Short mmCIF file of C-alpha atoms in Angstrom, two decimals:
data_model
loop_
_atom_site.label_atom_id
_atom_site.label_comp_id
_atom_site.label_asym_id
_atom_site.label_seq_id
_atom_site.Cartn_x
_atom_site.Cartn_y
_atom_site.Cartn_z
CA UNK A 1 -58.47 -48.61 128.37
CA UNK A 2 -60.59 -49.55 131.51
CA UNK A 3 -63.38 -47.10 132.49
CA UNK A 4 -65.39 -46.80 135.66
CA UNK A 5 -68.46 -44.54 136.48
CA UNK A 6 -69.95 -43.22 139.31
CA UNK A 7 -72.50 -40.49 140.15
CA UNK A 8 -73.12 -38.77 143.88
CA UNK A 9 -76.06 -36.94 144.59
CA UNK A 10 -77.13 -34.78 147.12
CA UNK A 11 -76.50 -36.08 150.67
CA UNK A 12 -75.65 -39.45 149.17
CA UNK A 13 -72.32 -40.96 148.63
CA UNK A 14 -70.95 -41.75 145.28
CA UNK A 15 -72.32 -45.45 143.48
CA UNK A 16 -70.41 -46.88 140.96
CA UNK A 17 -70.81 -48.76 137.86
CA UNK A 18 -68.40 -51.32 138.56
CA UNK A 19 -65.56 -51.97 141.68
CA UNK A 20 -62.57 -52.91 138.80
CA UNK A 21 -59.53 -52.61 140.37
CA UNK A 22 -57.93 -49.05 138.30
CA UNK A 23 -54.20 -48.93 138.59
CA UNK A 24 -53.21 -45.15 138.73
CA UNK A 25 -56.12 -43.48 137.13
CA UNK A 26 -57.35 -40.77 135.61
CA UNK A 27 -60.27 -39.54 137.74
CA UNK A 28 -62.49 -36.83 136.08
CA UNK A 29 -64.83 -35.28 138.56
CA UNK A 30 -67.46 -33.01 137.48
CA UNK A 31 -69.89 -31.62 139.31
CA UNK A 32 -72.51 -28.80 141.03
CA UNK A 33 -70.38 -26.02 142.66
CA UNK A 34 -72.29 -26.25 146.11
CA UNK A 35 -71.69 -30.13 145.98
CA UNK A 36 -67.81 -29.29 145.18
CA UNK A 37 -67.60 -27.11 147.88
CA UNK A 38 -68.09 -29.41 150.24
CA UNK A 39 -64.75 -29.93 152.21
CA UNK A 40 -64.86 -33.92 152.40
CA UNK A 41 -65.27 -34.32 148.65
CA UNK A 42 -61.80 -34.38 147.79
CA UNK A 43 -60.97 -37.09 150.42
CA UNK A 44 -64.49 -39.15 149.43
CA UNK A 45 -63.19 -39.52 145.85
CA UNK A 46 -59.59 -40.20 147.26
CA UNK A 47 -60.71 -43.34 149.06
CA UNK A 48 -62.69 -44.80 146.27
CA UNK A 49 -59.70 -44.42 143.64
CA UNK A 50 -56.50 -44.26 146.50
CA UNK A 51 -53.70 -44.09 143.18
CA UNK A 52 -55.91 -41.81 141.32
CA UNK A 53 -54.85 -38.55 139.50
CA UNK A 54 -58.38 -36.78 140.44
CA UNK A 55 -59.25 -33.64 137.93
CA UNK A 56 -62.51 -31.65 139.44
CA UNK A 57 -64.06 -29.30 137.86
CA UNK A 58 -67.84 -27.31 138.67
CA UNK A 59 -70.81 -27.41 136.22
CA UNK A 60 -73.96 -25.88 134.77
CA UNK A 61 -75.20 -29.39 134.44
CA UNK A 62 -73.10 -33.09 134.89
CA UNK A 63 -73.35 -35.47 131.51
CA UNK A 64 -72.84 -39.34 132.08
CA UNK A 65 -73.97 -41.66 128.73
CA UNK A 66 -77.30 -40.44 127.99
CA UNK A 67 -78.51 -38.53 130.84
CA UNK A 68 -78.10 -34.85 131.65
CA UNK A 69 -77.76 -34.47 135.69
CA UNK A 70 -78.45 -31.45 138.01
CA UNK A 71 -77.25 -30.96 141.44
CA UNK A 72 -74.82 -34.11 141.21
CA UNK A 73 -71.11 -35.16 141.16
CA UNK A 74 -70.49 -37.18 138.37
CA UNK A 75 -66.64 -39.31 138.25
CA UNK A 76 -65.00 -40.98 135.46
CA UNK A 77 -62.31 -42.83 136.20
CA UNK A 78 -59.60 -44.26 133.43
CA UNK A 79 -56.80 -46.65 133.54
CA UNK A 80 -54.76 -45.69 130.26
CA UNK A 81 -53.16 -49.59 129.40
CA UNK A 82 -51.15 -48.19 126.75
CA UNK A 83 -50.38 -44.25 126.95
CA UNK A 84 -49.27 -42.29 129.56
CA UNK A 85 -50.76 -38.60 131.38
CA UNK A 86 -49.67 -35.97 133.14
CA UNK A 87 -51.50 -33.20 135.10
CA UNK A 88 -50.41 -29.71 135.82
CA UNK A 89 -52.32 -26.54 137.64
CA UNK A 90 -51.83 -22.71 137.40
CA UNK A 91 -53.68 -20.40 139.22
CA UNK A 92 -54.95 -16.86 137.51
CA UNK A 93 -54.04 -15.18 140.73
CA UNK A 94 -50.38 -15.58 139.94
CA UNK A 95 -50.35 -14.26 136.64
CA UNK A 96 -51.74 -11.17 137.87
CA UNK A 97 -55.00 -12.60 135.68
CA UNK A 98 -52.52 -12.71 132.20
CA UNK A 99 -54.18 -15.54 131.19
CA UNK A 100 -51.98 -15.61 127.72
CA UNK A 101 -48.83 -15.48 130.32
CA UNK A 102 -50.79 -18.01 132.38
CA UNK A 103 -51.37 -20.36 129.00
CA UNK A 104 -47.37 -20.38 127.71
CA UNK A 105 -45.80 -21.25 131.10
CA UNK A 106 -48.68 -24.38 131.59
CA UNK A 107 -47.35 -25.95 128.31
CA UNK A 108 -43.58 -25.34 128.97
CA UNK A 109 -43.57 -27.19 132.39
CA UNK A 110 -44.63 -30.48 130.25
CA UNK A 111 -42.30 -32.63 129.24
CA UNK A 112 -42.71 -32.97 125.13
CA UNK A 113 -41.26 -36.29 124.53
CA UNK A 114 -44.13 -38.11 122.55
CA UNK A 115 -46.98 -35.60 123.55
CA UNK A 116 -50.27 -36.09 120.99
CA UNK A 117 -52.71 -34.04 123.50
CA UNK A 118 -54.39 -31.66 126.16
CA UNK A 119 -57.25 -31.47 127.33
CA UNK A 120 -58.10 -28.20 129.45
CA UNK A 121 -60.67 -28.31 132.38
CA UNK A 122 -60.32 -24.13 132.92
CA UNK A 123 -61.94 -21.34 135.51
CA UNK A 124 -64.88 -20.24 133.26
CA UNK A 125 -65.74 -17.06 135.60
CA UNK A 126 -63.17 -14.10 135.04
CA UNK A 127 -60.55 -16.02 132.72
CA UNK A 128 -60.19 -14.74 129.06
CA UNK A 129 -60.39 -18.32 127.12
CA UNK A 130 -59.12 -16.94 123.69
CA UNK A 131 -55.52 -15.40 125.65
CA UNK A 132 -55.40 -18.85 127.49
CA UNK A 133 -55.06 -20.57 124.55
CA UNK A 134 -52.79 -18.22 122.56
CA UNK A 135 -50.71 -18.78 125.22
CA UNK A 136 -50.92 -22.50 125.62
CA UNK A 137 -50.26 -22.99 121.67
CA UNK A 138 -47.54 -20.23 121.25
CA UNK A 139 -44.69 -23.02 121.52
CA UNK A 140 -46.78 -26.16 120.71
CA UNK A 141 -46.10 -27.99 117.66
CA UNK A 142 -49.19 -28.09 115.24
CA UNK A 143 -49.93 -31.82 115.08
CA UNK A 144 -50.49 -31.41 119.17
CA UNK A 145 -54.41 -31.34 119.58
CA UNK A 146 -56.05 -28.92 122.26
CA UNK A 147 -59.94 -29.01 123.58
CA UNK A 148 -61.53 -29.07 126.68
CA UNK A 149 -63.35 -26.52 128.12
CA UNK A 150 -64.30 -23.56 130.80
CA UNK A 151 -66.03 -24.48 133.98
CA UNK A 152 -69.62 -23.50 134.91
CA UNK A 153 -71.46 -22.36 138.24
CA UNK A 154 -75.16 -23.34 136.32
CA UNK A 155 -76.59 -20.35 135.63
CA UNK A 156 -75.50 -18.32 138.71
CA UNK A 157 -72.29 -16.87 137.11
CA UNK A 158 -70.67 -16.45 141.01
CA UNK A 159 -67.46 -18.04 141.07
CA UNK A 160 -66.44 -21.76 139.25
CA UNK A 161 -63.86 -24.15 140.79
CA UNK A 162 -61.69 -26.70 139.60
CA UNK A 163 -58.39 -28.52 141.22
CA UNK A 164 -56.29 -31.48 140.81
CA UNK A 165 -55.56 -33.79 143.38
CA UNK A 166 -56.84 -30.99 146.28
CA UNK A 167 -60.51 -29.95 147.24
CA UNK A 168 -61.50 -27.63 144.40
CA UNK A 169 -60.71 -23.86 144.46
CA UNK A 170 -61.19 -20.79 142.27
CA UNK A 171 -59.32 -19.73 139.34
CA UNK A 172 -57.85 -23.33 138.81
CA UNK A 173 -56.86 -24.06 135.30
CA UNK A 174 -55.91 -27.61 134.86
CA UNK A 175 -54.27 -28.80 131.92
CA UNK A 176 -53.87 -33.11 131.10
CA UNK A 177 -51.62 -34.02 128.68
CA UNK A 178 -51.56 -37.27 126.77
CA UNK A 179 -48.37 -39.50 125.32
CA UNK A 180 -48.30 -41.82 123.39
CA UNK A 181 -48.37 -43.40 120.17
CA UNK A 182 -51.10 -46.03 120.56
CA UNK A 183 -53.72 -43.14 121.78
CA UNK A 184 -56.07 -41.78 119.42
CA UNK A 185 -57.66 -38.43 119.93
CA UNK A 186 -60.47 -36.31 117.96
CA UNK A 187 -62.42 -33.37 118.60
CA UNK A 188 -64.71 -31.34 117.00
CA UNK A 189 -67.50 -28.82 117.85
CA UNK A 190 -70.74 -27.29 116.09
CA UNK A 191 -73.38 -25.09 117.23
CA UNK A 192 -76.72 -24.76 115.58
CA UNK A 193 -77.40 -21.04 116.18
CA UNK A 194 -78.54 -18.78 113.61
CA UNK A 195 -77.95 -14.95 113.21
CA UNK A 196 -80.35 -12.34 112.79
CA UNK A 197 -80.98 -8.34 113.25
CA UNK A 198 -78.32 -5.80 111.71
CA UNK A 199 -74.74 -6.42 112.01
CA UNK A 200 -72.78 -4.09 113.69
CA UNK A 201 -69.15 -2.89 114.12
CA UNK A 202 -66.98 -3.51 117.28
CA UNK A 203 -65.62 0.72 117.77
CA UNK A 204 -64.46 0.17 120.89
CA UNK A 205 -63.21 -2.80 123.15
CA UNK A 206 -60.45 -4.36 125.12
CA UNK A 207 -59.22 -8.56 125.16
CA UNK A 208 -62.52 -9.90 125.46
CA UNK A 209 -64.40 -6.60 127.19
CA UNK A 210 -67.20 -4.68 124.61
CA UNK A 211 -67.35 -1.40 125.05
CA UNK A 212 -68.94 0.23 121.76
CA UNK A 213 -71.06 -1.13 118.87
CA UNK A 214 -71.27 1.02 115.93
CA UNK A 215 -70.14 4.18 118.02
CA UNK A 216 -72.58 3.48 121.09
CA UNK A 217 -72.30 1.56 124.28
CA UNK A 218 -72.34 -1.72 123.51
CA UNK A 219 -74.54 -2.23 127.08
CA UNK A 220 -77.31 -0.03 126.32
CA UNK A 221 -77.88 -1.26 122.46
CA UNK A 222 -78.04 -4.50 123.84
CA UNK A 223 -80.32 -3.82 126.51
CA UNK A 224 -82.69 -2.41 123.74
CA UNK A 225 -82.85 -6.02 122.25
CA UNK A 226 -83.30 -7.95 124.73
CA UNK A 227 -86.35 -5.59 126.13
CA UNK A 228 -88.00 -7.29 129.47
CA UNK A 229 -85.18 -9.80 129.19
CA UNK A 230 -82.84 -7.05 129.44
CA UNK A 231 -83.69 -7.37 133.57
CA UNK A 232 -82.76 -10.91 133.87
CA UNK A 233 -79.04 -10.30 132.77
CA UNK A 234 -76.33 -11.82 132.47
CA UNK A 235 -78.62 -14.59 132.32
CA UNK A 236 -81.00 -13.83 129.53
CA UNK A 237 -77.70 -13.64 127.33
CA UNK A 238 -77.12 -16.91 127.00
CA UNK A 239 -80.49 -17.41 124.91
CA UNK A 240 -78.93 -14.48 122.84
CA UNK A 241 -75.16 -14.50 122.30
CA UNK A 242 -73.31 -12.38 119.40
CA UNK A 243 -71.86 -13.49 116.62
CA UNK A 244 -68.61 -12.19 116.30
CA UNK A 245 -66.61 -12.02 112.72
CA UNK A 246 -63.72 -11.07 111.86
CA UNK A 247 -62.71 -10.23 108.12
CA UNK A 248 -61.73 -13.37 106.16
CA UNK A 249 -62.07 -15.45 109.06
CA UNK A 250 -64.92 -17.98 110.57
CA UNK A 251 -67.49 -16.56 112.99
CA UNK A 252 -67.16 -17.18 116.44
CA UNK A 253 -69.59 -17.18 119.26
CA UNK A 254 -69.40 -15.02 122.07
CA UNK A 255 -71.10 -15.83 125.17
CA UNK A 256 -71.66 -12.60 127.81
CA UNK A 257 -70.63 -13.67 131.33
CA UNK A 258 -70.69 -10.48 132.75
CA UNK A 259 -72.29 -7.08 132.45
CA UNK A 260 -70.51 -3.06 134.05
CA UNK A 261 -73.81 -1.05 134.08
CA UNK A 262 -70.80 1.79 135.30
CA UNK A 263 -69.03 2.00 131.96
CA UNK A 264 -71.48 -0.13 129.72
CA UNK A 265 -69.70 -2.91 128.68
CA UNK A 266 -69.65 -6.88 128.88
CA UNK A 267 -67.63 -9.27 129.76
CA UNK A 268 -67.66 -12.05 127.22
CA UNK A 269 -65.97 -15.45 127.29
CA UNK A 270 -63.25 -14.62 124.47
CA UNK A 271 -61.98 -11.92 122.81
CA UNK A 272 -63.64 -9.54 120.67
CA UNK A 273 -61.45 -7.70 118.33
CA UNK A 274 -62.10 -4.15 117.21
CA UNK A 275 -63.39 -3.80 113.73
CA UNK A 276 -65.07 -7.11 113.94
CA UNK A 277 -69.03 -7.60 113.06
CA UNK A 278 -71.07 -8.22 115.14
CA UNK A 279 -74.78 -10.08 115.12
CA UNK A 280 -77.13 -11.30 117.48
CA UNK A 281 -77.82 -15.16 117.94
CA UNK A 282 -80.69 -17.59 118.09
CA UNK A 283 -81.16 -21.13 118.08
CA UNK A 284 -84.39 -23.86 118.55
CA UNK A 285 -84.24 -27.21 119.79
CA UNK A 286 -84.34 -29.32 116.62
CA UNK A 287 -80.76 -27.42 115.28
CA UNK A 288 -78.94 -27.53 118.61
CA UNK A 289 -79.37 -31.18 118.61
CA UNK A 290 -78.56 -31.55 114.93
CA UNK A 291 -76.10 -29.57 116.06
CA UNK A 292 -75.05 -32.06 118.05
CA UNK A 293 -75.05 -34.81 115.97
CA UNK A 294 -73.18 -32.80 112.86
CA UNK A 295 -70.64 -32.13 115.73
CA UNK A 296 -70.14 -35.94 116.51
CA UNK A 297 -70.01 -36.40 112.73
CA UNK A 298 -66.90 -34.66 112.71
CA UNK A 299 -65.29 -35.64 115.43
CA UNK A 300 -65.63 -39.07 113.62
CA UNK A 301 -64.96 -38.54 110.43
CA UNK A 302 -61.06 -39.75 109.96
CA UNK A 303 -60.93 -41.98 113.18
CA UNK A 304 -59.00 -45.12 112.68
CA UNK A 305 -61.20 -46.61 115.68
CA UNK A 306 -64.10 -46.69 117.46
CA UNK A 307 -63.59 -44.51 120.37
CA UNK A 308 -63.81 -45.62 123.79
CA UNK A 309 -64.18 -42.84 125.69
CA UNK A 310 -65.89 -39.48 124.71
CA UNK A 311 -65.72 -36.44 126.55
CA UNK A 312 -68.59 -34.24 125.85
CA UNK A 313 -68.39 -29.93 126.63
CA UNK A 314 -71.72 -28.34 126.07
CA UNK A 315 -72.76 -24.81 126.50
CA UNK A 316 -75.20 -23.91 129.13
CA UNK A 317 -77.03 -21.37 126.84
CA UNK A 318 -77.81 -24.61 124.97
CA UNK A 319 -78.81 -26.44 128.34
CA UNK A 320 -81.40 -23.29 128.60
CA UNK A 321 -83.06 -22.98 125.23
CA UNK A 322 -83.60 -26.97 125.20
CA UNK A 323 -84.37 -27.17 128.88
CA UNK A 324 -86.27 -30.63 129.30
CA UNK A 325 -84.95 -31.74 125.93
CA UNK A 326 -81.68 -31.43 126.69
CA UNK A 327 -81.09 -34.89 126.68
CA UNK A 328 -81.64 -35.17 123.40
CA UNK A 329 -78.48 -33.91 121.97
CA UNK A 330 -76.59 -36.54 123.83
CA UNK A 331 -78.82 -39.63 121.90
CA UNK A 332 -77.98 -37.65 118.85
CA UNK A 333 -74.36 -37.79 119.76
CA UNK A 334 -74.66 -41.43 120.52
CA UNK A 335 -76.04 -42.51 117.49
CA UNK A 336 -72.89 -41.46 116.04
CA UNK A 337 -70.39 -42.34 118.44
CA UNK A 338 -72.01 -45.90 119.36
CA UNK A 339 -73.34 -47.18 122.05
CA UNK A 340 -70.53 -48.74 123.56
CA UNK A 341 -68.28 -45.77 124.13
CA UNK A 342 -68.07 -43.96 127.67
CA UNK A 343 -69.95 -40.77 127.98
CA UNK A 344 -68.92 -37.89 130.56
CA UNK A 345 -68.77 -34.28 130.41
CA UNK A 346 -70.67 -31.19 131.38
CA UNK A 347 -72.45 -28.24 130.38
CA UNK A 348 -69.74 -25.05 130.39
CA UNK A 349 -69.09 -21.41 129.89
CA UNK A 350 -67.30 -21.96 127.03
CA UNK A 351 -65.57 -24.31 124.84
CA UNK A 352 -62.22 -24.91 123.45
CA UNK A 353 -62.08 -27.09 119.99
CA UNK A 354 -60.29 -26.27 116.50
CA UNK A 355 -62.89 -25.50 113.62
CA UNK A 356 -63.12 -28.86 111.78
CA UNK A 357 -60.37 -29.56 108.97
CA UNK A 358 -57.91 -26.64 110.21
CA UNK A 359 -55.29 -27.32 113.52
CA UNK A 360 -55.29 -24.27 115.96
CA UNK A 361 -57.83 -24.33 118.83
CA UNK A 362 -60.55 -21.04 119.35
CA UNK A 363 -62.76 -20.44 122.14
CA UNK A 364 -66.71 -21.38 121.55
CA UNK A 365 -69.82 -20.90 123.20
CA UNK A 366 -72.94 -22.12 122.56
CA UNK A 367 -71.32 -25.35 120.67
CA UNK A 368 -71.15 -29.17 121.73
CA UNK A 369 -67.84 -29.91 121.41
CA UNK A 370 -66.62 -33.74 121.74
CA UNK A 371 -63.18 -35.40 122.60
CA UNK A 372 -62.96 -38.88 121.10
CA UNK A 373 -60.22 -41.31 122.52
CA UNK A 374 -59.46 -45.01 121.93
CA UNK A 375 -56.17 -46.48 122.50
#
C-alpha cells in the first residue's frame, strides 16, 4: 500500500506530502462544504492524481494524522498493491428518499467475487442512516464488514455533498468496496457519553422522526431541558443527544439533525423505534478522548497486522464539547494505532460501525469510529 497526503486551504492550492507516482488510486477527499462547492475542485484534484478514483465528501471538521482542520480540503490518496476497489453512487432523489430501497440496490450492482468490505461516505442531511444500512446488508453475507460514515456541513446543518469522480453534489451516497484476500480490515467505534435525567418512552414516531415521549410532544419536552439552549437548536443538540434503547438490545445514540416546530418532532440521524427508552446524553472531555482511545483498542484487538492506513469518523457533537481539545482524541488514537499508520477522516453526522464482537453494522452518533487497513 502506497499513501500520499495533501491538504488545500482557503484560496491556496493543494500541497502534498510526497509527488510518488500512484498508479490508479484511491483518492479520498474530504473537506469544508463552501471549499467543495467550488466548481474547479473536482478538476484541481483530477490533475494532481490523472488515474485516480476520487471519493469527496463535505465535513464538520477535516482529520489528517494528528491535527484536526477547519475550513480545508484534506486528500488521501492510495495505491492498493495487492487488493482491488470499486466505487459506485446512488442518489436519494431516485429512490423517492427510500433510503432502505436506496441501500439494497447499491450492494447488488457490486460484483461479489472475493468482496471482504465497504466503506460508506453517505449524505448526512435528510438520509435515514439506520434504513441505508438495512438495505445495504439485506443480501450481504455476514463475514462482509460495513463502516464509514454520514457527511457533515460543520455545524450549519444546510445541505452536505459528496460525489465520485464529478464535482460534489447533494444527496450522494457513495459506497467503496474492497477485494481481496491479502487486505485486512477492522473497525470499531465507542463514545464516552453518559446518561442522565428520567428515561422516557418513545409513544409516537415514524423511521427515524420523534413525535411523542411518554404521551407528549417529543419537541416541547425537549425544549424544557435544554432551557436557553433550547434557542440555539438544532445546534445545541449535539451537546445533548438521546439515548435510545431498545428492549434486550445495546443503546444507541441518536443525534437530532433537524427540528418541525409545526408538528413537534425531530429529525434524528437513525431510527427510533416506538416503545424504545429514551434518555438524555452528556459527555466531558477526558471520556470522549478515552473514548477514543477504548475505540482504537478495539479496532485493534484481533488484527494480524499493523495497519497502514486508518480512517477515522468522528461526531461533530464531540468536535463541540471538546472544542480546542479536540485534537486530543486523535493522539489518543495514535498511541494505539502507532505512529506510522496514515491518518484521514472527518468529523460527521453520524457513524456507521458494528458494536464490537457482534457482525451487523448500526448507525452512531456521538462515537469515534475507526477503519483499520493493512494489506
Amino acid at each position: 500500500m502506497k499513501v500520499a497526503q495533501g491538504i488545500k486551504k482557503l484560496g491556496q492550492p493543494f500541497t502534498l506530502d510526497n509527488k510518488m507516482s500512484l498508479e490508479n488510486p484511491l483518492v479520498l477527499v474530504f473537506g469544508n462544504r463552501y471549499l467543495l462547492e467550488d466548481v474547479s475542485i473536482y478538476e484541481e484534484v483530477r490533475s494532481l492524481f490523472p488515474t485516480g478514483h476520487i471519493v469527496f465528501g463535505s465535513t464538520s471538521g477535516e482529520i489528517m494524522q494528528d491535527v484536526v482542520y477547519e475550513n480545508s480540503v484534506v486528500l488521501t490518496a492510495i495505491e492498493f498493491e495487492k487488493s482491488k476497489f470499486e466505487v459506485k453512487t446512488k442518489n436519494v432523489k431516485d429512490f423517492n428518499h427510500n433510503d432502505y430501497n436506496l441501500g439494497e440496490d447499491l450492494f447488488n450492482g457490486f460484483p461479489k467475487d472475493n468482496l471482504q468490505y465497504f466503506f460508506i461516505v453517505s449524505e448526512g442531511s435528510t438520509v435515514n442512516g439506520s434504513a441505508l444500512i438495512k438495505g445495504l446488508e439485506k443480501n450481504m453475507a455476514k463475514e462482509i464488514g460495513l463502516s464509514g460514515g454520514l457527511c457533515g456541513d460543520d455545524a450549519r446543518f444546510e445541505k452536505t455533498l459528496a460525489s465520485y469522480n464529478e464535482n460534489p453534489k447533494e444527496g450522494e451516497i457513495v459506497a467503496i468496496a474492497f477485494y481481496g484476500d491479502s487486505l485486512e480490515v477492522t473497525s470499531a467505534n465507542y463514545g464516552g457519553w453518559t446518561s442522565f435525567g428520567p428515561e422516557r418512552r418513545i409513544t409516537k414516531s415514524e423511521n427515524n422522526i420523534l413525535y411523542e415521549l411518554d404521551g407528549k410532544p417529543a419537541l416541547d419536552l425537549y425544549k424544557k431541558y435544554l432551557g436557553d439552549k433550547a434557542d440555539e437548536l438544532p445546534k445545541s443538540a449535539l451537546l445533548y443527544p438521546l439515548s435510545v434503547r431498545k428492549e434486550n438490545e445495546e443503546p444507541l445514540v441518536r443525534t437530532i439533525l433537524n427540528i418541525n416546530e409545526k408538528d413537534n418532532s425531530m429529525v434524528l440521524a437513525g431510527d427510533v423505534p416506538e416503545g424504545s427508552r429514551v434518555q438524555l446524553m452528556m459527555s466531558t472531555i477526558d471520556d470522549i478522548a478515552n473514548g477514543a482511545r477504548t475505540a482504537a483498542e478495539l479496532a485493534m484487538e484481533n488484527r494480524v497486522n499493523n495497519p497502514q492506513l486508518a480512517l477515522l469518523v468522528s461526531c461533530v457533537g464531540r468536535k463541540l464539547v471538546m472544542d480546542q481539545r479536540t485534537e486530543e482524541e486523535l493522539e489518543e488514537v495514535i498511541s494505539i494505532v502507532g505512529e506510522n499508520t496514515k491518518i484521514s477522516g472527518f468529523y460527521s453526522y453520524g457513524e456507521m460501525a458494528p458494536f464490537a464482537g457482534m457482525g451487523n453494522c448500526k448507525l452512531h452518533n456521538q462515537t469515534m469510529t475507526l477503519t483499520l487497513f493493512s494489506e
